[in-house]
Amino acid sequence: MALGTVTAHDVGALRATGRVAAIDLRWDRAPWEPLVDHYAVYAARGRAPEAEPSALIAKTVYPRFTHTVLGPEAVTWQYRVVTVHASGERGRLSGVVSATTVASYATGRPLAVVGSFDHKGVEFALAPNGNARYLATFPNGVDYRYGVSRPETDWPYLHPGPADAWAGRRAHLFTLRFELDAAPDPAARIGFALWSTDAHATIPGTGVLAVNGAEITTIAFEGGATKGSLEADATRPNTPLKPSFVELPLPAGVLRAGENLLTLEKTEGSWHAYDAIGVFAAG
């Protein structure tokens, strides 16, 4: 994780913090500012951005912005922010702050993976808007075998929860099966990654993650924009989707030689939309 701080003119204490596939920006409002229409956020890789249209990535009325859809690799971005007043007058361009994203577990060696970690869910069954066919297609949930099953037919783009009438108002269990030639070394770094292109805005719900019957954790999903039931590409310019990322270490001891079962049961709330899900051995 990289963190930078610089004191700006109209924009005070500009800060940037990297995490998986995203960088969070925050700044302070100057107490003497006149009425603000919006803040313009500029970004570039490999150089300090200038206040030019090609570098403009966002306009926001809030003193914060999350730059997302940045991919699984660790990348460094530089930022500047300028205040645009209600009168149309522009403040002085802030100083530069930079941050580096955290490399995803998905950059490691895949032990089992469904989908591509590319901020899109177009490769999944029923995508981009076929949730009405979910119950007819997956009446008993999902049972997916890595290396045999296919995302386009065997893993739906939405994982529903008990709040979803179109999915029977019940919990739904998704199972990912995968074979290992040998149990990982106890000191091995094993990671779980689940990327979503979007989720229900107000009740994204929770899901119980388990490996070979051992409960690992309960995942609380982040609220999205409730648009991911209709489209599946978060890389599209001006996308309404709100991606989120769940990454956590798995105890190497829960995996074994032969068949392994990773399960995720959505036990509360509504749906999330898949970008990709997988288990990886970190390099």
CSV table of C-alpha atoms in Angstrom, one decimal:
chain,number,residue,atom,x,y,z
A,1,MET,CA,0.0,0.0,0.0
A,2,ALA,CA,1.3,3.5,-0.8
A,3,LEU,CA,0.2,6.7,0.8
A,4,GLY,CA,1.0,10.2,-0.2
A,5,THR,CA,0.1,13.6,1.2
A,6,VAL,CA,0.5,17.1,-0.3
A,7,THR,CA,-1.0,20.4,0.8
A,8,ALA,CA,-2.8,22.1,-2.1
A,9,HIS,CA,-4.2,25.6,-2.6
A,10,ASP,CA,-8.0,25.5,-2.8
A,11,VAL,CA,-7.8,21.8,-2.2
A,12,GLY,CA,-6.3,21.0,1.2
A,13,ALA,CA,-4.3,18.0,2.3
A,14,LEU,CA,-4.8,15.9,-0.8
A,15,ARG,CA,-4.3,12.2,0.1
A,16,ALA,CA,-4.1,9.0,-2.0
A,17,THR,CA,-4.2,5.4,-0.6
A,18,GLY,CA,-3.9,2.3,-2.7
A,19,ARG,CA,-5.7,-1.0,-2.3
A,20,VAL,CA,-6.6,-3.9,-4.5
A,21,ALA,CA,-7.6,-2.6,-7.9
A,22,ALA,CA,-8.4,0.9,-6.6
A,23,ILE,CA,-7.0,4.1,-5.1
A,24,ASP,CA,-9.0,6.3,-2.7
A,25,LEU,CA,-8.5,10.0,-2.8
A,26,ARG,CA,-9.5,12.5,-0.1
A,27,TRP,CA,-8.9,16.2,0.5
A,28,ASP,CA,-10.0,19.0,2.8
A,29,ARG,CA,-12.1,21.9,1.8
A,30,ALA,CA,-10.6,25.3,2.5
A,31,PRO,CA,-12.8,27.2,5.0
A,32,TRP,CA,-12.8,30.4,3.0
A,33,GLU,CA,-13.9,28.7,-0.3
A,34,PRO,CA,-16.9,30.3,-2.1
A,35,LEU,CA,-19.7,28.0,-3.2
A,36,VAL,CA,-18.2,25.0,-5.0
A,37,ASP,CA,-19.8,23.6,-8.1
A,38,HIS,CA,-17.5,20.5,-8.2
A,39,TYR,CA,-14.0,19.2,-8.0
A,40,ALA,CA,-12.2,18.1,-11.1
A,41,VAL,CA,-9.8,15.1,-10.6
A,42,TYR,CA,-6.9,14.6,-13.0
A,43,ALA,CA,-4.8,11.4,-13.2
A,44,ALA,CA,-1.9,10.0,-15.1
A,45,ARG,CA,0.6,7.1,-15.0
A,46,GLY,CA,4.3,7.8,-15.2
A,47,ARG,CA,4.0,11.6,-15.0
A,48,ALA,CA,2.3,14.4,-13.1
A,49,PRO,CA,-1.1,15.1,-14.7
A,50,GLU,CA,-2.0,18.4,-16.2
A,51,ALA,CA,-5.4,20.0,-16.2
A,52,GLU,CA,-6.2,18.8,-19.7
A,53,PRO,CA,-9.2,16.8,-20.9
A,54,SER,CA,-7.3,13.6,-21.6
A,55,ALA,CA,-6.3,13.5,-17.9
A,56,LEU,CA,-9.7,14.3,-16.4
A,57,ILE,CA,-11.1,11.1,-14.8
A,58,ALA,CA,-13.9,12.5,-12.6
A,59,LYS,CA,-16.0,15.4,-11.5
A,60,THR,CA,-17.4,15.2,-8.0
A,61,VAL,CA,-19.2,17.4,-5.5
A,62,TYR,CA,-17.6,15.5,-2.6
A,63,PRO,CA,-14.1,16.0,-1.2
A,64,ARG,CA,-13.3,12.4,-2.0
A,65,PHE,CA,-13.1,10.0,-5.0
A,66,THR,CA,-12.3,6.4,-5.6
A,67,HIS,CA,-10.4,5.6,-8.8
A,68,THR,CA,-11.3,2.0,-9.5
A,69,VAL,CA,-11.1,-0.6,-12.3
A,70,LEU,CA,-7.3,-0.6,-12.1
A,71,GLY,CA,-6.7,-4.3,-12.6
A,72,PRO,CA,-5.0,-7.0,-10.5
A,73,GLU,CA,-1.4,-5.9,-10.9
A,74,ALA,CA,0.2,-3.3,-8.7
A,75,VAL,CA,0.2,0.0,-10.6
A,76,THR,CA,1.1,3.6,-9.6
A,77,TRP,CA,-1.0,6.7,-10.5
A,78,GLN,CA,-0.4,10.4,-9.9
A,79,TYR,CA,-3.2,12.8,-9.2
A,80,ARG,CA,-4.1,16.5,-8.9
A,81,VAL,CA,-7.4,18.1,-8.1
A,82,VAL,CA,-8.8,21.6,-8.8
A,83,THR,CA,-11.9,23.3,-7.4
A,84,VAL,CA,-14.5,24.7,-9.8
A,85,HIS,CA,-16.6,27.3,-8.2
A,86,ALA,CA,-20.3,28.0,-8.9
A,87,SER,CA,-19.3,31.1,-10.7
A,88,GLY,CA,-17.3,29.0,-13.2
A,89,GLU,CA,-14.0,30.3,-11.8
A,90,ARG,CA,-11.4,27.6,-11.4
A,91,GLY,CA,-9.1,27.4,-8.4
A,92,ARG,CA,-5.4,26.7,-8.7
A,93,LEU,CA,-4.3,23.2,-9.6
A,94,SER,CA,-3.3,21.3,-6.5
A,95,GLY,CA,0.1,19.7,-6.0
A,96,VAL,CA,0.7,16.1,-7.0
A,97,VAL,CA,0.1,13.1,-4.9
A,98,SER,CA,0.7,9.4,-5.9
A,99,ALA,CA,-0.3,6.0,-4.7
A,100,THR,CA,0.2,2.4,-5.7
A,101,THR,CA,-2.4,-0.3,-5.8
A,102,VAL,CA,-2.0,-3.6,-3.9
A,103,ALA,CA,-1.4,-6.6,-6.1
A,104,SER,CA,-4.3,-9.0,-6.1
A,105,TYR,CA,-4.0,-12.6,-5.1
A,106,ALA,CA,-5.1,-13.2,-8.7
A,107,THR,CA,-1.6,-12.4,-9.8
A,108,GLY,CA,-0.4,-15.7,-8.2
A,109,ARG,CA,-0.6,-19.2,-9.5
A,110,PRO,CA,-4.3,-20.3,-9.9
A,111,LEU,CA,-5.4,-23.4,-8.0
A,112,ALA,CA,-9.0,-22.8,-9.1
A,113,VAL,CA,-10.6,-19.8,-10.9
A,114,VAL,CA,-13.9,-19.0,-12.5
A,115,GLY,CA,-13.9,-16.0,-14.9
A,116,SER,CA,-11.3,-13.3,-15.7
A,117,PHE,CA,-10.2,-10.6,-13.2
A,118,ASP,CA,-10.9,-7.9,-15.7
A,119,HIS,CA,-13.8,-5.9,-14.2
A,120,LYS,CA,-16.3,-7.6,-16.5
A,121,GLY,CA,-18.8,-10.4,-16.0
A,122,VAL,CA,-19.8,-10.9,-19.6
A,123,GLU,CA,-18.3,-14.4,-19.7
A,124,PHE,CA,-20.8,-15.8,-17.1
A,125,ALA,CA,-24.0,-17.7,-17.7
A,126,LEU,CA,-27.2,-15.6,-18.2
A,127,ALA,CA,-25.1,-12.4,-18.5
A,128,PRO,CA,-25.8,-9.6,-18.9
A,129,ASN,CA,-29.5,-9.4,-17.9
A,130,GLY,CA,-30.9,-13.0,-17.7
A,131,ASN,CA,-31.6,-13.2,-14.0
A,132,ALA,CA,-35.3,-14.1,-14.7
A,133,ARG,CA,-34.0,-17.5,-16.0
A,134,TYR,CA,-31.9,-18.2,-12.9
A,135,LEU,CA,-34.2,-20.6,-11.1
A,136,ALA,CA,-34.9,-22.6,-14.3
A,137,THR,CA,-31.2,-22.9,-15.1
A,138,PHE,CA,-29.8,-23.3,-11.6
A,139,PRO,CA,-32.6,-24.8,-9.5
A,140,ASN,CA,-30.2,-26.3,-7.0
A,141,GLY,CA,-27.5,-23.7,-6.9
A,142,VAL,CA,-24.1,-24.1,-8.6
A,143,ASP,CA,-21.7,-27.1,-8.6
A,144,TYR,CA,-18.7,-26.1,-10.7
A,145,ARG,CA,-15.7,-28.3,-11.4
A,146,TYR,CA,-12.5,-26.4,-12.3
A,147,GLY,CA,-11.0,-27.6,-15.6
A,148,VAL,CA,-14.3,-29.2,-16.7
A,149,SER,CA,-17.1,-26.8,-16.2
A,150,ARG,CA,-17.4,-23.6,-18.2
A,151,PRO,CA,-18.3,-20.1,-16.9
A,152,GLU,CA,-20.6,-19.4,-19.9
A,153,THR,CA,-22.9,-22.3,-19.0
A,154,ASP,CA,-22.2,-23.4,-15.4
A,155,TRP,CA,-21.7,-20.3,-13.3
A,156,PRO,CA,-24.3,-17.4,-13.4
A,157,TYR,CA,-23.3,-13.8,-13.4
A,158,LEU,CA,-25.5,-13.1,-10.3
A,159,HIS,CA,-25.3,-14.8,-6.9
A,160,PRO,CA,-28.8,-14.3,-5.4
A,161,GLY,CA,-29.7,-14.1,-1.7
A,162,PRO,CA,-32.8,-14.7,0.4
A,163,ALA,CA,-34.2,-11.2,-0.4
A,164,ASP,CA,-34.5,-12.0,-4.2
A,165,ALA,CA,-38.0,-13.0,-5.2
A,166,TRP,CA,-36.8,-14.0,-8.7
A,167,ALA,CA,-34.5,-16.6,-7.1
A,168,GLY,CA,-37.1,-18.1,-4.7
A,169,ARG,CA,-36.4,-16.0,-1.6
A,170,ARG,CA,-33.9,-18.5,-0.2
A,171,ALA,CA,-30.2,-19.0,0.4
A,172,HIS,CA,-28.1,-20.1,-2.6
A,173,LEU,CA,-25.0,-22.3,-2.4
A,174,PHE,CA,-22.3,-22.0,-5.0
A,175,THR,CA,-19.6,-24.8,-4.9
A,176,LEU,CA,-16.2,-24.7,-6.7
A,177,ARG,CA,-14.5,-28.1,-6.9
A,178,PHE,CA,-10.8,-28.4,-7.7
A,179,GLU,CA,-8.1,-31.1,-7.6
A,180,LEU,CA,-4.6,-30.7,-6.1
A,181,ASP,CA,-1.8,-33.2,-6.6
A,182,ALA,CA,-0.6,-32.6,-3.1
A,183,ALA,CA,-1.5,-30.6,-0.1
A,184,PRO,CA,0.1,-27.2,0.0
A,185,ASP,CA,3.1,-26.7,2.3
A,186,PRO,CA,1.8,-25.4,5.7
A,187,ALA,CA,3.9,-22.3,5.2
A,188,ALA,CA,2.5,-21.6,1.7
A,189,ARG,CA,0.6,-18.3,1.1
A,190,ILE,CA,-2.8,-19.2,-0.2
A,191,GLY,CA,-5.3,-16.5,-1.1
A,192,PHE,CA,-9.0,-16.2,-2.0
A,193,ALA,CA,-10.2,-13.5,-4.3
A,194,LEU,CA,-13.8,-12.6,-5.3
A,195,TRP,CA,-14.3,-9.5,-7.5
A,196,SER,CA,-17.8,-8.1,-8.1
A,197,THR,CA,-18.8,-5.8,-10.9
A,198,ASP,CA,-21.7,-4.6,-8.8
A,199,ALA,CA,-24.2,-5.5,-6.0
A,200,HIS,CA,-27.6,-4.5,-4.7
A,201,ALA,CA,-27.3,-0.9,-3.4
A,202,THR,CA,-29.0,-1.2,0.0
A,203,ILE,CA,-29.0,-4.9,0.9
A,204,PRO,CA,-25.9,-6.5,-0.8
A,205,GLY,CA,-26.1,-9.2,1.9
A,206,THR,CA,-23.6,-11.6,3.5
A,207,GLY,CA,-22.3,-15.0,2.5
A,208,VAL,CA,-20.6,-17.8,4.4
A,209,LEU,CA,-17.3,-18.9,2.9
A,210,ALA,CA,-16.0,-22.4,3.6
A,211,VAL,CA,-13.3,-24.8,2.4
A,212,ASN,CA,-13.8,-28.5,2.7
A,213,GLY,CA,-16.5,-28.0,5.2
A,214,ALA,CA,-14.4,-25.7,7.5
A,215,GLU,CA,-16.0,-22.2,7.8
A,216,ILE,CA,-13.5,-19.5,6.9
A,217,THR,CA,-15.5,-16.3,7.4
A,218,THR,CA,-18.7,-14.5,6.7
A,219,ILE,CA,-18.3,-12.0,3.9
A,220,ALA,CA,-20.2,-8.7,4.2
A,221,PHE,CA,-20.6,-7.5,0.6
A,222,GLU,CA,-20.3,-3.8,-0.3
A,223,GLY,CA,-23.4,-2.0,-1.6
A,224,GLY,CA,-23.3,-1.4,-5.3
A,225,ALA,CA,-25.4,0.6,-7.7
A,226,THR,CA,-28.1,-2.0,-8.4
A,227,LYS,CA,-27.3,-1.8,-12.1
A,228,GLY,CA,-25.3,-5.1,-12.4
A,229,SER,CA,-28.5,-7.1,-12.9
A,230,LEU,CA,-28.8,-5.4,-16.3
A,231,GLU,CA,-25.2,-5.0,-17.5
A,232,ALA,CA,-21.9,-6.7,-16.8
A,233,ASP,CA,-19.1,-4.4,-18.0
A,234,ALA,CA,-17.6,-2.0,-15.4
A,235,THR,CA,-14.9,-0.8,-17.8
A,236,ARG,CA,-17.4,1.0,-20.0
A,237,PRO,CA,-16.9,4.8,-20.0
A,238,ASN,CA,-19.3,6.4,-17.5
A,239,THR,CA,-20.5,3.0,-16.3
A,240,PRO,CA,-23.1,3.1,-13.5
A,241,LEU,CA,-21.7,-0.1,-12.0
A,242,LYS,CA,-19.8,0.0,-8.7
A,243,PRO,CA,-17.2,-2.7,-8.4
A,244,SER,CA,-16.0,-4.2,-5.1
A,245,PHE,CA,-13.2,-6.6,-4.1
A,246,VAL,CA,-13.0,-9.3,-1.5
A,247,GLU,CA,-9.5,-10.8,-0.8
A,248,LEU,CA,-8.3,-12.7,2.1
A,249,PRO,CA,-5.7,-15.4,3.1
A,250,LEU,CA,-6.7,-19.0,3.4
A,251,PRO,CA,-5.0,-21.3,5.9
A,252,ALA,CA,-2.9,-23.7,3.8
A,253,GLY,CA,-4.0,-26.5,6.1
A,254,VAL,CA,-7.6,-26.4,4.9
A,255,LEU,CA,-6.6,-27.7,1.5
A,256,ARG,CA,-5.7,-31.3,0.8
A,257,ALA,CA,-4.5,-33.7,-1.9
A,258,GLY,CA,-7.3,-34.7,-4.2
A,259,GLU,CA,-10.6,-33.0,-4.4
A,260,ASN,CA,-11.2,-29.7,-2.6
A,261,LEU,CA,-14.5,-27.9,-2.2
A,262,LEU,CA,-14.8,-24.1,-1.8
A,263,THR,CA,-18.4,-23.1,-1.0
A,264,LEU,CA,-20.1,-19.7,-0.8
A,265,GLU,CA,-23.6,-19.6,0.6
A,266,LYS,CA,-25.5,-16.3,0.3
A,267,THR,CA,-27.4,-16.3,3.6
A,268,GLU,CA,-28.7,-12.8,3.9
A,269,GLY,CA,-29.7,-9.9,1.7
A,270,SER,CA,-29.7,-9.7,-2.1
A,271,TRP,CA,-27.4,-10.4,-5.0
A,272,HIS,CA,-23.9,-9.6,-6.0
A,273,ALA,CA,-22.6,-9.8,-9.6
A,274,TYR,CA,-19.4,-11.7,-10.4
A,275,ASP,CA,-16.3,-10.4,-12.1
A,276,ALA,CA,-14.3,-13.5,-11.1
A,277,ILE,CA,-13.6,-15.8,-8.1
A,278,GLY,CA,-10.6,-18.0,-7.4
A,279,VAL,CA,-8.0,-19.6,-5.1
A,280,PHE,CA,-4.4,-18.8,-5.7
A,281,ALA,CA,-0.9,-19.7,-4.5
A,282,ALA,CA,1.0,-16.4,-3.9
A,283,GLY,CA,4.3,-16.1,-5.6
